[in-house]
PDB file of C-alpha atoms in Angstrom:
ATOM      1  CA  UNK W   1     107.423  98.703 136.277  1.00  0.00           C
ATOM      2  CA  UNK W   2     106.203  95.565 138.073  1.00  0.00           C
ATOM      3  CA  UNK W   3     107.587  92.102 137.424  1.00  0.00           C
ATOM      4  CA  UNK W   4     106.038  90.390 134.451  1.00  0.00           C
ATOM      5  CA  UNK W   5     106.058  86.749 135.738  1.00  0.00           C
ATOM      6  CA  UNK W   6     107.629  84.630 138.598  1.00  0.00           C
ATOM      7  CA  UNK W   7     107.800  80.889 138.387  1.00  0.00           C
ATOM      8  CA  UNK W   8     108.507  79.271 141.664  1.00  0.00           C
ATOM      9  CA  UNK W   9     109.584  75.551 142.233  1.00  0.00           C
ATOM     10  CA  UNK W  10     107.464  74.509 139.347  1.00  0.00           C
ATOM     11  CA  UNK W  11     107.129  70.804 138.720  1.00  0.00           C
ATOM     12  CA  UNK W  12     105.160  68.282 136.668  1.00  0.00           C
ATOM     13  CA  UNK W  13     105.254  64.633 136.924  1.00  0.00           C
ATOM     14  CA  UNK W  14     105.223  62.229 133.951  1.00  0.00           C
ATOM     15  CA  UNK W  15     102.396  60.440 135.576  1.00  0.00           C
ATOM     16  CA  UNK W  16     100.359  61.746 138.509  1.00  0.00           C
ATOM     17  CA  UNK W  17     100.842  58.523 140.600  1.00  0.00           C
ATOM     18  CA  UNK W  18     104.540  58.089 139.886  1.00  0.00           C
ATOM     19  CA  UNK W  19     107.573  59.754 141.226  1.00  0.00           C
ATOM     20  CA  UNK W  20     109.016  60.399 137.873  1.00  0.00           C
ATOM     21  CA  UNK W  21     109.237  64.111 136.878  1.00  0.00           C
ATOM     22  CA  UNK W  22     109.109  65.653 133.476  1.00  0.00           C
ATOM     23  CA  UNK W  23     110.583  68.732 135.063  1.00  0.00           C
ATOM     24  CA  UNK W  24     110.840  69.898 138.718  1.00  0.00           C
ATOM     25  CA  UNK W  25     112.124  72.842 140.815  1.00  0.00           C
ATOM     26  CA  UNK W  26     111.857  75.161 137.831  1.00  0.00           C
ATOM     27  CA  UNK W  27     112.379  78.784 138.948  1.00  0.00           C
ATOM     28  CA  UNK W  28     112.578  81.833 136.727  1.00  0.00           C
ATOM     29  CA  UNK W  29     111.692  85.570 136.914  1.00  0.00           C
ATOM     30  CA  UNK W  30     110.819  87.730 134.036  1.00  0.00           C
ATOM     31  CA  UNK W  31     111.463  91.184 135.390  1.00  0.00           C
ATOM     32  CA  UNK W  32     110.583  93.143 132.314  1.00  0.00           C
ATOM     33  CA  UNK W  33     108.890  92.456 128.923  1.00  0.00           C
ATOM     34  CA  UNK W  34     111.021  90.154 126.697  1.00  0.00           C
ATOM     35  CA  UNK W  35     111.041  87.623 123.812  1.00  0.00           C
ATOM     36  CA  UNK W  36     112.186  84.396 125.370  1.00  0.00           C
ATOM     37  CA  UNK W  37     113.074  81.296 123.353  1.00  0.00           C
ATOM     38  CA  UNK W  38     112.604  77.954 125.004  1.00  0.00           C
ATOM     39  CA  UNK W  39     114.902  75.383 123.709  1.00  0.00           C
ATOM     40  CA  UNK W  40     115.702  71.768 124.458  1.00  0.00           C
ATOM     41  CA  UNK W  41     115.466  68.252 123.076  1.00  0.00           C
ATOM     42  CA  UNK W  42     111.964  66.667 122.640  1.00  0.00           C
ATOM     43  CA  UNK W  43     110.521  65.205 125.784  1.00  0.00           C
ATOM     44  CA  UNK W  44     111.910  67.924 128.162  1.00  0.00           C
ATOM     45  CA  UNK W  45     108.439  69.359 128.945  1.00  0.00           C
ATOM     46  CA  UNK W  46     108.664  72.547 126.922  1.00  0.00           C
ATOM     47  CA  UNK W  47     105.123  72.215 125.635  1.00  0.00           C
ATOM     48  CA  UNK W  48     103.973  71.148 129.028  1.00  0.00           C
ATOM     49  CA  UNK W  49     105.480  74.183 130.591  1.00  0.00           C
ATOM     50  CA  UNK W  50     103.615  76.442 128.244  1.00  0.00           C
ATOM     51  CA  UNK W  51     100.315  74.676 128.933  1.00  0.00           C
ATOM     52  CA  UNK W  52     100.854  75.038 132.598  1.00  0.00           C
ATOM     53  CA  UNK W  53     101.567  78.756 132.199  1.00  0.00           C
ATOM     54  CA  UNK W  54      98.514  78.989 130.157  1.00  0.00           C
ATOM     55  CA  UNK W  55      96.447  77.385 132.928  1.00  0.00           C
ATOM     56  CA  UNK W  56      95.515  74.452 130.628  1.00  0.00           C
ATOM     57  CA  UNK W  57      97.322  71.967 132.880  1.00  0.00           C
ATOM     58  CA  UNK W  58      97.902  72.007 136.608  1.00  0.00           C
ATOM     59  CA  UNK W  59     101.372  71.766 138.022  1.00  0.00           C
ATOM     60  CA  UNK W  60     102.164  68.985 140.468  1.00  0.00           C
ATOM     61  CA  UNK W  61     104.324  71.346 142.483  1.00  0.00           C
ATOM     62  CA  UNK W  62     105.030  75.076 142.758  1.00  0.00           C
ATOM     63  CA  UNK W  63     103.158  78.090 141.446  1.00  0.00           C
ATOM     64  CA  UNK W  64     103.373  80.955 138.956  1.00  0.00           C
ATOM     65  CA  UNK W  65     102.694  84.645 139.771  1.00  0.00           C
ATOM     66  CA  UNK W  66     101.549  87.340 137.533  1.00  0.00           C
ATOM     67  CA  UNK W  67     101.577  90.950 138.791  1.00  0.00           C
ATOM     68  CA  UNK W  68     102.703  89.606 142.197  1.00  0.00           C
ATOM     69  CA  UNK W  69      99.587  87.439 142.435  1.00  0.00           C
ATOM     70  CA  UNK W  70      99.591  83.662 142.426  1.00  0.00           C
ATOM     71  CA  UNK W  71      97.928  81.761 139.529  1.00  0.00           C
ATOM     72  CA  UNK W  72      95.401  80.162 141.960  1.00  0.00           C
ATOM     73  CA  UNK W  73      94.161  83.677 143.028  1.00  0.00           C
ATOM     74  CA  UNK W  74      93.247  84.545 139.485  1.00  0.00           C
ATOM     75  CA  UNK W  75      89.862  83.812 137.846  1.00  0.00           C
ATOM     76  CA  UNK W  76      90.782  81.187 135.163  1.00  0.00           C
ATOM     77  CA  UNK W  77      89.328  83.189 132.289  1.00  0.00           C
ATOM     78  CA  UNK W  78      91.046  86.385 133.180  1.00  0.00           C
ATOM     79  CA  UNK W  79      94.385  84.611 133.556  1.00  0.00           C
ATOM     80  CA  UNK W  80      94.025  82.967 130.077  1.00  0.00           C
ATOM     81  CA  UNK W  81      93.162  86.377 128.578  1.00  0.00           C
ATOM     82  CA  UNK W  82      96.288  87.972 130.016  1.00  0.00           C
ATOM     83  CA  UNK W  83      98.514  85.007 129.367  1.00  0.00           C
ATOM     84  CA  UNK W  84      97.265  83.339 126.106  1.00  0.00           C
ATOM     85  CA  UNK W  85      98.409  80.172 124.531  1.00  0.00           C
ATOM     86  CA  UNK W  86      98.758  79.228 120.778  1.00  0.00           C
ATOM     87  CA  UNK W  87      99.162  75.577 120.105  1.00  0.00           C
ATOM     88  CA  UNK W  88     101.379  74.038 117.381  1.00  0.00           C
ATOM     89  CA  UNK W  89      98.343  72.335 115.873  1.00  0.00           C
ATOM     90  CA  UNK W  90      95.815  75.048 115.433  1.00  0.00           C
ATOM     91  CA  UNK W  91      92.261  74.175 116.248  1.00  0.00           C
ATOM     92  CA  UNK W  92      89.480  75.788 114.186  1.00  0.00           C
ATOM     93  CA  UNK W  93      86.056  76.004 115.783  1.00  0.00           C
ATOM     94  CA  UNK W  94      82.885  75.177 113.758  1.00  0.00           C
ATOM     95  CA  UNK W  95      81.842  77.998 111.574  1.00  0.00           C
ATOM     96  CA  UNK W  96      83.446  80.572 109.311  1.00  0.00           C
ATOM     97  CA  UNK W  97      86.830  82.298 109.654  1.00  0.00           C
ATOM     98  CA  UNK W  98      84.978  85.364 111.090  1.00  0.00           C
ATOM     99  CA  UNK W  99      83.244  83.149 113.588  1.00  0.00           C
ATOM    100  CA  UNK W 100      86.534  81.903 114.741  1.00  0.00           C
ATOM    101  CA  UNK W 101      87.996  85.352 115.027  1.00  0.00           C
ATOM    102  CA  UNK W 102      84.997  86.577 117.057  1.00  0.00           C
ATOM    103  CA  UNK W 103      84.835  83.577 119.372  1.00  0.00           C
ATOM    104  CA  UNK W 104      87.748  84.678 121.702  1.00  0.00           C
ATOM    105  CA  UNK W 105      86.417  88.111 122.071  1.00  0.00           C
ATOM    106  CA  UNK W 106      82.903  86.843 122.832  1.00  0.00           C
ATOM    107  CA  UNK W 107      84.250  84.312 125.417  1.00  0.00           C
ATOM    108  CA  UNK W 108      86.241  86.947 127.221  1.00  0.00           C
ATOM    109  CA  UNK W 109      83.453  89.678 126.785  1.00  0.00           C
ATOM    110  CA  UNK W 110      85.786  91.870 124.710  1.00  0.00           C
ATOM    111  CA  UNK W 111      84.711  94.020 121.860  1.00  0.00           C
ATOM    112  CA  UNK W 112      85.637  92.545 118.590  1.00  0.00           C
ATOM    113  CA  UNK W 113      88.224  94.833 116.819  1.00  0.00           C
ATOM    114  CA  UNK W 114      87.629  94.233 113.188  1.00  0.00           C
ATOM    115  CA  UNK W 115      90.118  96.900 112.088  1.00  0.00           C
ATOM    116  CA  UNK W 116      92.962  95.235 114.090  1.00  0.00           C
ATOM    117  CA  UNK W 117      91.967  91.824 112.695  1.00  0.00           C
ATOM    118  CA  UNK W 118      92.175  93.161 109.131  1.00  0.00           C
ATOM    119  CA  UNK W 119      95.508  94.690 109.743  1.00  0.00           C
ATOM    120  CA  UNK W 120      96.863  91.448 111.321  1.00  0.00           C
ATOM    121  CA  UNK W 121      95.609  89.536 108.345  1.00  0.00           C
ATOM    122  CA  UNK W 122      97.370  91.839 106.049  1.00  0.00           C
ATOM    123  CA  UNK W 123     100.664  91.506 107.917  1.00  0.00           C
ATOM    124  CA  UNK W 124     100.469  87.698 107.889  1.00  0.00           C
ATOM    125  CA  UNK W 125      99.599  87.565 104.131  1.00  0.00           C
ATOM    126  CA  UNK W 126      96.049  86.413 104.821  1.00  0.00           C
ATOM    127  CA  UNK W 127      94.342  89.296 103.066  1.00  0.00           C
ATOM    128  CA  UNK W 128      93.006  86.957 100.309  1.00  0.00           C
ATOM    129  CA  UNK W 129      91.250  84.697 102.821  1.00  0.00           C
ATOM    130  CA  UNK W 130      87.559  85.296 102.764  1.00  0.00           C
ATOM    131  CA  UNK W 131      86.048  85.722 106.228  1.00  0.00           C
ATOM    132  CA  UNK W 132      82.894  83.883 105.040  1.00  0.00           C
ATOM    133  CA  UNK W 133      84.895  80.770 104.180  1.00  0.00           C
ATOM    134  CA  UNK W 134      84.401  77.711 106.512  1.00  0.00           C
ATOM    135  CA  UNK W 135      87.356  77.664 108.780  1.00  0.00           C
ATOM    136  CA  UNK W 136      87.853  73.965 108.411  1.00  0.00           C
ATOM    137  CA  UNK W 137      88.601  74.394 104.681  1.00  0.00           C
ATOM    138  CA  UNK W 138      91.687  76.542 105.387  1.00  0.00           C
ATOM    139  CA  UNK W 139      95.178  75.104 104.735  1.00  0.00           C
ATOM    140  CA  UNK W 140      97.254  74.119 107.691  1.00  0.00           C
ATOM    141  CA  UNK W 141      99.384  77.248 107.471  1.00  0.00           C
ATOM    142  CA  UNK W 142      96.280  79.441 107.113  1.00  0.00           C
ATOM    143  CA  UNK W 143      94.783  77.807 110.321  1.00  0.00           C
ATOM    144  CA  UNK W 144      97.875  78.504 112.216  1.00  0.00           C
ATOM    145  CA  UNK W 145      97.992  82.136 111.383  1.00  0.00           C
ATOM    146  CA  UNK W 146      94.174  82.666 111.965  1.00  0.00           C
ATOM    147  CA  UNK W 147      94.636  80.965 115.412  1.00  0.00           C
ATOM    148  CA  UNK W 148      97.435  83.534 116.245  1.00  0.00           C
ATOM    149  CA  UNK W 149      95.308  86.467 115.137  1.00  0.00           C
ATOM    150  CA  UNK W 150      92.360  85.120 117.105  1.00  0.00           C
ATOM    151  CA  UNK W 151      94.630  85.121 120.254  1.00  0.00           C
ATOM    152  CA  UNK W 152      96.185  88.528 119.461  1.00  0.00           C
ATOM    153  CA  UNK W 153      92.783  90.196 119.327  1.00  0.00           C
ATOM    154  CA  UNK W 154      92.735  89.612 123.199  1.00  0.00           C
ATOM    155  CA  UNK W 155      95.863  91.755 123.458  1.00  0.00           C
ATOM    156  CA  UNK W 156      97.571  89.411 125.989  1.00  0.00           C
ATOM    157  CA  UNK W 157     100.268  90.660 128.284  1.00  0.00           C
ATOM    158  CA  UNK W 158     102.088  87.295 127.811  1.00  0.00           C
ATOM    159  CA  UNK W 159     101.928  85.272 124.546  1.00  0.00           C
ATOM    160  CA  UNK W 160     102.770  81.533 124.832  1.00  0.00           C
ATOM    161  CA  UNK W 161     103.801  80.224 121.411  1.00  0.00           C
ATOM    162  CA  UNK W 162     104.267  76.543 120.748  1.00  0.00           C
ATOM    163  CA  UNK W 163     106.137  75.965 117.483  1.00  0.00           C
ATOM    164  CA  UNK W 164     103.731  78.352 115.705  1.00  0.00           C
ATOM    165  CA  UNK W 165     105.900  78.731 112.611  1.00  0.00           C
ATOM    166  CA  UNK W 166     106.660  75.029 112.114  1.00  0.00           C
ATOM    167  CA  UNK W 167     103.972  74.492 109.490  1.00  0.00           C
ATOM    168  CA  UNK W 168     104.533  77.731 107.544  1.00  0.00           C
ATOM    169  CA  UNK W 169     106.231  78.260 104.261  1.00  0.00           C
ATOM    170  CA  UNK W 170     109.224  80.646 104.286  1.00  0.00           C
ATOM    171  CA  UNK W 171     107.365  83.770 103.320  1.00  0.00           C
ATOM    172  CA  UNK W 172     104.585  83.270 105.932  1.00  0.00           C
ATOM    173  CA  UNK W 173     107.160  82.134 108.557  1.00  0.00           C
ATOM    174  CA  UNK W 174     109.191  85.488 108.123  1.00  0.00           C
ATOM    175  CA  UNK W 175     106.053  87.545 108.142  1.00  0.00           C
ATOM    176  CA  UNK W 176     104.890  85.937 111.358  1.00  0.00           C
ATOM    177  CA  UNK W 177     108.371  86.427 113.104  1.00  0.00           C
ATOM    178  CA  UNK W 178     108.297  90.110 112.035  1.00  0.00           C
ATOM    179  CA  UNK W 179     104.855  90.541 113.418  1.00  0.00           C
ATOM    180  CA  UNK W 180     105.691  89.114 116.688  1.00  0.00           C
ATOM    181  CA  UNK W 181     108.937  91.241 117.018  1.00  0.00           C
ATOM    182  CA  UNK W 182     107.095  94.229 116.164  1.00  0.00           C
ATOM    183  CA  UNK W 183     104.221  93.446 118.623  1.00  0.00           C
ATOM    184  CA  UNK W 184     106.713  93.121 121.377  1.00  0.00           C
ATOM    185  CA  UNK W 185     108.485  96.432 120.605  1.00  0.00           C
ATOM    186  CA  UNK W 186     105.255  98.465 120.181  1.00  0.00           C
ATOM    187  CA  UNK W 187     103.144  97.013 122.978  1.00  0.00           C
ATOM    188  CA  UNK W 188     105.584  95.470 125.457  1.00  0.00           C
ATOM    189  CA  UNK W 189     104.030  92.076 125.106  1.00  0.00           C
ATOM    190  CA  UNK W 190     106.211  89.309 126.651  1.00  0.00           C
ATOM    191  CA  UNK W 191     106.531  86.304 124.287  1.00  0.00           C
ATOM    192  CA  UNK W 192     107.538  82.777 125.504  1.00  0.00           C
ATOM    193  CA  UNK W 193     108.332  80.932 122.282  1.00  0.00           C
ATOM    194  CA  UNK W 194     109.035  77.184 122.035  1.00  0.00           C
ATOM    195  CA  UNK W 195     110.828  76.533 118.754  1.00  0.00           C
ATOM    196  CA  UNK W 196     113.234  73.969 117.292  1.00  0.00           C
ATOM    197  CA  UNK W 197     114.502  76.434 114.705  1.00  0.00           C
ATOM    198  CA  UNK W 198     117.777  77.797 116.180  1.00  0.00           C
ATOM    199  CA  UNK W 199     118.000  80.537 113.523  1.00  0.00           C
ATOM    200  CA  UNK W 200     114.531  81.702 114.574  1.00  0.00           C
ATOM    201  CA  UNK W 201     115.627  81.759 118.274  1.00  0.00           C
ATOM    202  CA  UNK W 202     118.816  83.447 117.544  1.00  0.00           C
ATOM    203  CA  UNK W 203     117.309  86.105 115.316  1.00  0.00           C
ATOM    204  CA  UNK W 204     114.257  86.957 117.240  1.00  0.00           C
ATOM    205  CA  UNK W 205     114.641  86.055 120.939  1.00  0.00           C
ATOM    206  CA  UNK W 206     116.431  88.359 123.540  1.00  0.00           C
ATOM    207  CA  UNK W 207     116.800  85.535 126.049  1.00  0.00           C
ATOM    208  CA  UNK W 208     116.942  81.682 125.917  1.00  0.00           C
ATOM    209  CA  UNK W 209     115.620  79.256 128.445  1.00  0.00           C
ATOM    210  CA  UNK W 210     117.273  75.868 127.901  1.00  0.00           C
ATOM    211  CA  UNK W 211     115.593  72.747 129.373  1.00  0.00           C
ATOM    212  CA  UNK W 212     117.477  69.523 129.969  1.00  0.00           C
ATOM    213  CA  UNK W 213     117.647  66.738 132.590  1.00  0.00           C
ATOM    214  CA  UNK W 214     114.226  67.644 134.026  1.00  0.00           C
ATOM    215  CA  UNK W 215     115.177  71.223 134.883  1.00  0.00           C
ATOM    216  CA  UNK W 216     115.724  74.697 133.533  1.00  0.00           C
ATOM    217  CA  UNK W 217     119.575  74.626 132.996  1.00  0.00           C
ATOM    218  CA  UNK W 218     119.960  78.065 131.466  1.00  0.00           C
ATOM    219  CA  UNK W 219     118.244  81.496 131.548  1.00  0.00           C
ATOM    220  CA  UNK W 220     120.527  83.899 129.718  1.00  0.00           C
ATOM    221  CA  UNK W 221     120.863  86.434 126.825  1.00  0.00           C
ATOM    222  CA  UNK W 222     120.386  84.863 123.463  1.00  0.00           C
ATOM    223  CA  UNK W 223     123.810  85.835 122.045  1.00  0.00           C
ATOM    224  CA  UNK W 224     125.556  84.534 125.090  1.00  0.00           C
ATOM    225  CA  UNK W 225     123.850  81.108 124.925  1.00  0.00           C
ATOM    226  CA  UNK W 226     124.765  80.662 121.266  1.00  0.00           C
ATOM    227  CA  UNK W 227     128.328  81.873 121.679  1.00  0.00           C
ATOM    228  CA  UNK W 228     129.085  79.980 124.913  1.00  0.00           C
ATOM    229  CA  UNK W 229     126.483  77.408 125.887  1.00  0.00           C
ATOM    230  CA  UNK W 230     126.728  77.022 129.620  1.00  0.00           C
ATOM    231  CA  UNK W 231     126.459  73.249 130.083  1.00  0.00           C
ATOM    232  CA  UNK W 232     127.461  70.103 128.370  1.00  0.00           C
ATOM    233  CA  UNK W 233     123.873  69.309 127.402  1.00  0.00           C
ATOM    234  CA  UNK W 234     123.534  72.691 125.882  1.00  0.00           C
ATOM    235  CA  UNK W 235     126.594  72.248 123.766  1.00  0.00           C
ATOM    236  CA  UNK W 236     125.491  68.805 122.682  1.00  0.00           C
ATOM    237  CA  UNK W 237     122.041  70.135 121.802  1.00  0.00           C
ATOM    238  CA  UNK W 238     123.511  72.899 119.709  1.00  0.00           C
ATOM    239  CA  UNK W 239     125.875  70.696 117.895  1.00  0.00           C
ATOM    240  CA  UNK W 240     123.243  67.989 117.133  1.00  0.00           C
ATOM    241  CA  UNK W 241     120.668  70.539 116.016  1.00  0.00           C
ATOM    242  CA  UNK W 242     123.084  72.314 113.769  1.00  0.00           C
ATOM    243  CA  UNK W 243     124.427  69.117 112.353  1.00  0.00           C
ATOM    244  CA  UNK W 244     120.872  68.054 111.424  1.00  0.00           C
ATOM    245  CA  UNK W 245     120.131  71.460 109.954  1.00  0.00           C
ATOM    246  CA  UNK W 246     123.466  71.455 107.962  1.00  0.00           C
ATOM    247  CA  UNK W 247     124.267  67.651 107.278  1.00  0.00           C
ATOM    248  CA  UNK W 248     126.934  68.552 104.736  1.00  0.00           C
ATOM    249  CA  UNK W 249     128.966  70.560 107.061  1.00  0.00           C
ATOM    250  CA  UNK W 250     132.007  68.724 108.462  1.00  0.00           C
ATOM    251  CA  UNK W 251     132.086  70.591 111.749  1.00  0.00           C
ATOM    252  CA  UNK W 252     129.734  73.101 113.436  1.00  0.00           C
ATOM    253  CA  UNK W 253     131.077  75.223 116.271  1.00  0.00           C
ATOM    254  CA  UNK W 254     128.110  77.574 116.957  1.00  0.00           C
ATOM    255  CA  UNK W 255     125.391  79.258 115.171  1.00  0.00           C
TER     256      UNK W 255
END
């Protein structure tokens, strides 16, 4: 099996004309399909990293390879179909729910798989949503799940998720997490998953990328990261995050 993705010396500046880096010299290799949680404090460039990988932003240094071929050598549309990004704030296009579902398939000249769309709707507890309903009238959580389905219809090799469960109620959140884990197991889809929910990362992700001090400080198995965070910044991040999640606890050692 070929390497899924290679990230080489990737960097993004805070401002194009300045010498201040959001992150730099980021190197990582995904040698086989995995669910990777991307953790770190706000402002470390996690969402920016996903947008670069999704070819929605250009890096200021370095490159990304998929199937041993550099990003610049791929047609943009084909890259975005194979490595697809789902934003934290879902955008619904004008028209109905069905119009939105069909849009990605039309743009990428792929047949619209209505059966798969229906199955995904059922798994995400969207079966009561009428496809003829204007998409703008959906709730925030419904929009987020419809956006996810819209992307999954492309059957991407790599799925880039930016806080996709943050706006969901508990039932919808758990259903979404289960769908993503099942997708990975059944199809070998690699998932890069930015989340601030440590329980979500621990329960669903096989590896953790931890970003701090303008670099990727850790790339390691999830259980090892939570049991023995490898840097002082990682330890502080876990302590602070867990203290915020459990304010009544006197002391938190690890998740």
